[in-house]
Tab-separated table of C-alpha atoms and ligand atoms in Angstrom:
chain	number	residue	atom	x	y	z
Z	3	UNK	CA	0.000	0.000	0.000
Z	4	UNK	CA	3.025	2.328	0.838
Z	5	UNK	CA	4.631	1.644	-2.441
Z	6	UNK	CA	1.422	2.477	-4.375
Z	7	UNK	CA	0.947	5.479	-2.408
Z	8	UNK	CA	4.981	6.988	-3.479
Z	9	UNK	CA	4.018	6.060	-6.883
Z	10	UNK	CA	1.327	7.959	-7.039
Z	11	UNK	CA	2.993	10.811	-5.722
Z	12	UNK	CA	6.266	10.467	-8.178
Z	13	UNK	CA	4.677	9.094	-11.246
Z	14	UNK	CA	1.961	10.068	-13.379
Z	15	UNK	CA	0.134	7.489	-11.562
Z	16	UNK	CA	0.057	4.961	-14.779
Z	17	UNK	CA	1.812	2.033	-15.140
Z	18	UNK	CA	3.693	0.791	-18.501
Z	19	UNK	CA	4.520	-2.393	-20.370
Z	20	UNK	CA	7.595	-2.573	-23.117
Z	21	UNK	CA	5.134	-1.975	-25.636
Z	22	UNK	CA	3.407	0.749	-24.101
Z	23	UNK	CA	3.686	4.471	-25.620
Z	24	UNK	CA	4.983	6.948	-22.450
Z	25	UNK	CA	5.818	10.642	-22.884
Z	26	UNK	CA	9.197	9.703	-21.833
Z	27	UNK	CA	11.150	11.104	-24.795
Z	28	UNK	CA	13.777	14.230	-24.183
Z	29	UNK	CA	14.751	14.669	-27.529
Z	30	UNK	CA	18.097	14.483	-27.267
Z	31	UNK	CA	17.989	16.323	-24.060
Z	32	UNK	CA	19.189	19.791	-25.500
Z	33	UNK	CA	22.510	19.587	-23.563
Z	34	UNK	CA	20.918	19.054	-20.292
Z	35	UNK	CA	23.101	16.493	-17.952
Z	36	UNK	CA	20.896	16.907	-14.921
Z	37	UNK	CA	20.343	13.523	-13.874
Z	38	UNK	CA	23.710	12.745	-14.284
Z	39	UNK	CA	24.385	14.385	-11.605
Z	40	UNK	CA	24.725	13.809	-7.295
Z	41	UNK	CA	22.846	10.193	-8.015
Z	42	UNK	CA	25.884	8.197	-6.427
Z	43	UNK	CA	23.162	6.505	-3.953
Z	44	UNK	CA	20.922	5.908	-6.789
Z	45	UNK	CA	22.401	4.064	-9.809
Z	46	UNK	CA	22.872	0.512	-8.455
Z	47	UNK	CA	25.069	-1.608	-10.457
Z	48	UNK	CA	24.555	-4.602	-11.596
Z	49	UNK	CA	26.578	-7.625	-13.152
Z	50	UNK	CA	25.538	-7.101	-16.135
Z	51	UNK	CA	26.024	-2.920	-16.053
Z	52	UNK	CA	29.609	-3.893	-15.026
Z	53	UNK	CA	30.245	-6.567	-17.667
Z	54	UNK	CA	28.900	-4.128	-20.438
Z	55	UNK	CA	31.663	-1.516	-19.058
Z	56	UNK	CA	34.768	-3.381	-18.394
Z	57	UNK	CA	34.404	-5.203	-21.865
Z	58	UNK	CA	33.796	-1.609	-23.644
Z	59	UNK	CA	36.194	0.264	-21.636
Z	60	UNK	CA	38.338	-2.591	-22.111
Z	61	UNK	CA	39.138	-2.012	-18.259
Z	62	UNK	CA	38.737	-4.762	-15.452
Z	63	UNK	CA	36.919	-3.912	-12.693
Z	64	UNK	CA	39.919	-3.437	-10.214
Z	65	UNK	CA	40.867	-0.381	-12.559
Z	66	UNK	CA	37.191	1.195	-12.130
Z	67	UNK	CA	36.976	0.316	-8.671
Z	68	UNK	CA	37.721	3.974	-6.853
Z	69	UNK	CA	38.176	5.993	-9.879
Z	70	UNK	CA	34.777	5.094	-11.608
Z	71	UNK	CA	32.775	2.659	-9.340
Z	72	UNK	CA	32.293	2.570	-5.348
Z	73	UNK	CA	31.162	-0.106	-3.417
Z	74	UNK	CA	28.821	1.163	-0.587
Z	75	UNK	CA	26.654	-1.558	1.737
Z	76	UNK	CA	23.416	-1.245	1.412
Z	77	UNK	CA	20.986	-3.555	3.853
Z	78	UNK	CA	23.791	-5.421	4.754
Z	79	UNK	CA	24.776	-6.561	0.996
Z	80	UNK	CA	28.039	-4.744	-0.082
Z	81	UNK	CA	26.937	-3.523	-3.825
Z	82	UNK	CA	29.135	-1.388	-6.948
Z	83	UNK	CA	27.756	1.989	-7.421
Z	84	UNK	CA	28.774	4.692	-9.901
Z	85	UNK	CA	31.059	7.349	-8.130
Z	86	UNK	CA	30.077	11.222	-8.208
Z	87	UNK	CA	33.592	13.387	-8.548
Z	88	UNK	CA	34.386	14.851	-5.050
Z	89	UNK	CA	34.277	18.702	-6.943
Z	90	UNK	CA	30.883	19.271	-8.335
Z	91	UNK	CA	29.263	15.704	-7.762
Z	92	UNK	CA	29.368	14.576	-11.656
Z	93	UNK	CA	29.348	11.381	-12.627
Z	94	UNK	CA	32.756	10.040	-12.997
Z	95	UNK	CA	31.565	8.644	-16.912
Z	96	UNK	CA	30.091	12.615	-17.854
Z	97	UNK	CA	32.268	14.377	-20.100
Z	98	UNK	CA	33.293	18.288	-19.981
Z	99	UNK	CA	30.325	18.704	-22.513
Z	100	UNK	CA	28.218	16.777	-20.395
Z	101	UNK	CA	27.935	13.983	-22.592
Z	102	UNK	CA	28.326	10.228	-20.868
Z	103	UNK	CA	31.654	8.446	-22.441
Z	104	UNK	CA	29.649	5.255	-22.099
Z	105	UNK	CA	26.580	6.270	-23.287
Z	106	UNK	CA	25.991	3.011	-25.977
Z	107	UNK	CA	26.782	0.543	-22.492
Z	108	UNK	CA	25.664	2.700	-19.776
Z	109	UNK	CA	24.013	0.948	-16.653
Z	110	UNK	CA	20.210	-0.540	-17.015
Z	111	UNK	CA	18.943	2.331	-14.485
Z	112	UNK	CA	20.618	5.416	-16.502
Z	113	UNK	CA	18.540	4.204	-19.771
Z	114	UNK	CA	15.265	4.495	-17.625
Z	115	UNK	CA	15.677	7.601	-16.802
Z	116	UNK	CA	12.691	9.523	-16.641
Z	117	UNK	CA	11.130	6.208	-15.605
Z	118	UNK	CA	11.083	4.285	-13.446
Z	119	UNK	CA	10.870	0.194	-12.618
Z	120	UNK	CA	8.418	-1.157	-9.964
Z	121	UNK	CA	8.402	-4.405	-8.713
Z	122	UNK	CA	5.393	-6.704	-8.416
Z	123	UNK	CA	4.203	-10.529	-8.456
Z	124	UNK	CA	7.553	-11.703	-9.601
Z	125	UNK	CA	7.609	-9.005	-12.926
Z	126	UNK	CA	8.119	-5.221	-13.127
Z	127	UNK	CA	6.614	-2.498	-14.853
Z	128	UNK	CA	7.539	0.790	-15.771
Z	129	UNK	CA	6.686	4.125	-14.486
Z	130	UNK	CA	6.629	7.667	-15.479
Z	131	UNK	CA	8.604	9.683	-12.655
Z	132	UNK	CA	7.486	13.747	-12.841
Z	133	UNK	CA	8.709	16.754	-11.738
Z	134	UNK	CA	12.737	15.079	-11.688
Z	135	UNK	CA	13.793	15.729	-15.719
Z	136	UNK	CA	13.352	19.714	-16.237
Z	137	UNK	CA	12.810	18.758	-20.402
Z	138	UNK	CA	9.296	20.677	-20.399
Z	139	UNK	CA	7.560	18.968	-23.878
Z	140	UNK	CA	8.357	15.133	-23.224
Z	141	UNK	CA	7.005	13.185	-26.309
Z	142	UNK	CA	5.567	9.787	-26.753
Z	143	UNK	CA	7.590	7.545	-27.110
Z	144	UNK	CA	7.174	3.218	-26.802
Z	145	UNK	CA	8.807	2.303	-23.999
Z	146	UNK	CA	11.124	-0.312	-25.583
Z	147	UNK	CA	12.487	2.557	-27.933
Z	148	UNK	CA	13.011	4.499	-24.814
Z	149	UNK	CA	15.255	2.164	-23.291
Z	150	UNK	CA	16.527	0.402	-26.160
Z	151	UNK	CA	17.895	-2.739	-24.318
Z	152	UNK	CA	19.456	-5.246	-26.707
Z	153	UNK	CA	17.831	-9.026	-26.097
Z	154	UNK	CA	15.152	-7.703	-23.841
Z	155	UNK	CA	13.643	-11.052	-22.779
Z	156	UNK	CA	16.665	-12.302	-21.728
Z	157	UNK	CA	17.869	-9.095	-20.104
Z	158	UNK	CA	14.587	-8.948	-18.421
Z	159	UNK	CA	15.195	-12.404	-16.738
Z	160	UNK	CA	18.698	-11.419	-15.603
Z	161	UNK	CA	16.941	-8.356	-13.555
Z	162	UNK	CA	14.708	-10.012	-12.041
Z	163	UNK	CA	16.790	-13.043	-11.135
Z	164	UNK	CA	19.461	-10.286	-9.729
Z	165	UNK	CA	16.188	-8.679	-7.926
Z	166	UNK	CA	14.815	-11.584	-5.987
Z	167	UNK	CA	18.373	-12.516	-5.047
Z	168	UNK	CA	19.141	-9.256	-3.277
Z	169	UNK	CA	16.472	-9.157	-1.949
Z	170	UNK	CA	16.888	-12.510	-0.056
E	24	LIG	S1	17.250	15.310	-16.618
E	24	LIG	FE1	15.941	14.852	-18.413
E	24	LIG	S2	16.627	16.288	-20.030
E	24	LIG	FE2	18.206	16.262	-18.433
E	24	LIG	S3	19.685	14.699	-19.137
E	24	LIG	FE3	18.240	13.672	-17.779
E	24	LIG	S4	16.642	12.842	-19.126
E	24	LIG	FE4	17.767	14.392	-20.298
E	25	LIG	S1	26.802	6.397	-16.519
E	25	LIG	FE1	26.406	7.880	-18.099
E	25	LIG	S2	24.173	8.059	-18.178
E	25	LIG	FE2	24.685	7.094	-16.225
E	25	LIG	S3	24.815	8.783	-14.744
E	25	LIG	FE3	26.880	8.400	-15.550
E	25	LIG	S4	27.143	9.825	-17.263
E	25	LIG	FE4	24.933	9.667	-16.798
């Protein structure tokens, strides 16, 4: 009941399948880098996010670890998060044009953004968070374009395998 009731105050109070149109779509953004921005806490890595970046970087994960990635315990599980830089809280992967340098393998969460993922009955939907992405005209957009994740069903499985086994 909680859950519903954040949602309701976050979202547009709809929920969203992958097939599902959502006014989700920036544009392009228009040079914005907001949420890119003091969300240390908030992007979550997972496997797969770190697999996608060590293999495109070319960089193992002992080389990210510090400079790019942070591990910070969360409920008692110790977890990878992206790092902010200490001077103005960027994410270590934003450019000086405010462009992310891993943009075509950046993690699940950042290709969400403006939604969002809720949990239920052993699935997830989407959601449409307001009042966070300062774009003013979002346009429709399917939600599968929107976060354009290659081999969906399968990448769907892997999150919510990785889902039910943190939260155990
Ligand atoms: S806050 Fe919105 S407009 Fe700005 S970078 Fe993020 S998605 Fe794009
Ligand atoms: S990884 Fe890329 S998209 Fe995600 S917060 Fe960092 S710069 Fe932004």
């Amino acid at each position: 009941m909680r859950t519903t009731n954040i949602l309701n105050e976050i979202s547009d109070g709809k929920l969203y399948d992958i097939e599902d149109m959502v006014k989700a779509d920036t544009c392009g953004c228009n040079g914005c880098s907001d949420c890119c921005k003091d969300v240390g806490d908030l992007v979550v890595l997972t496997p797969f996010d770190i697999y996608e970046m060590t293999t495109y970087l070319n960089a193992d994960f002992d080389k990210l670890l510090g400079d790019k990635i942070l591990l910070r315990e969360n409920n008692k599980i110790t977890l990878p998060y992206l790092k902010m830089q200490d001077k103005n809280k960027n994410c270590s992967f934003l450019d000086k044009n405010g462009r992310c340098t891993i943009h075509s393998k950046r993690p699940n969460i950042c290709r969400l953004f403006p939604l969002g993922r809720v949990y239920q009955d052993n699935d997830f939907k989407y959601f449409l968070q307001v009042d966070n992405c300062p774009e003013e005209e979002l346009k429709d957009v399917k939600v599968a374009d929107w976060i354009n994740i290659e081999n969906y069903n399968e990448n769907k499985k892997f999150i919510l395998e990785w889902y039910k086994f943190i939260k155990a």
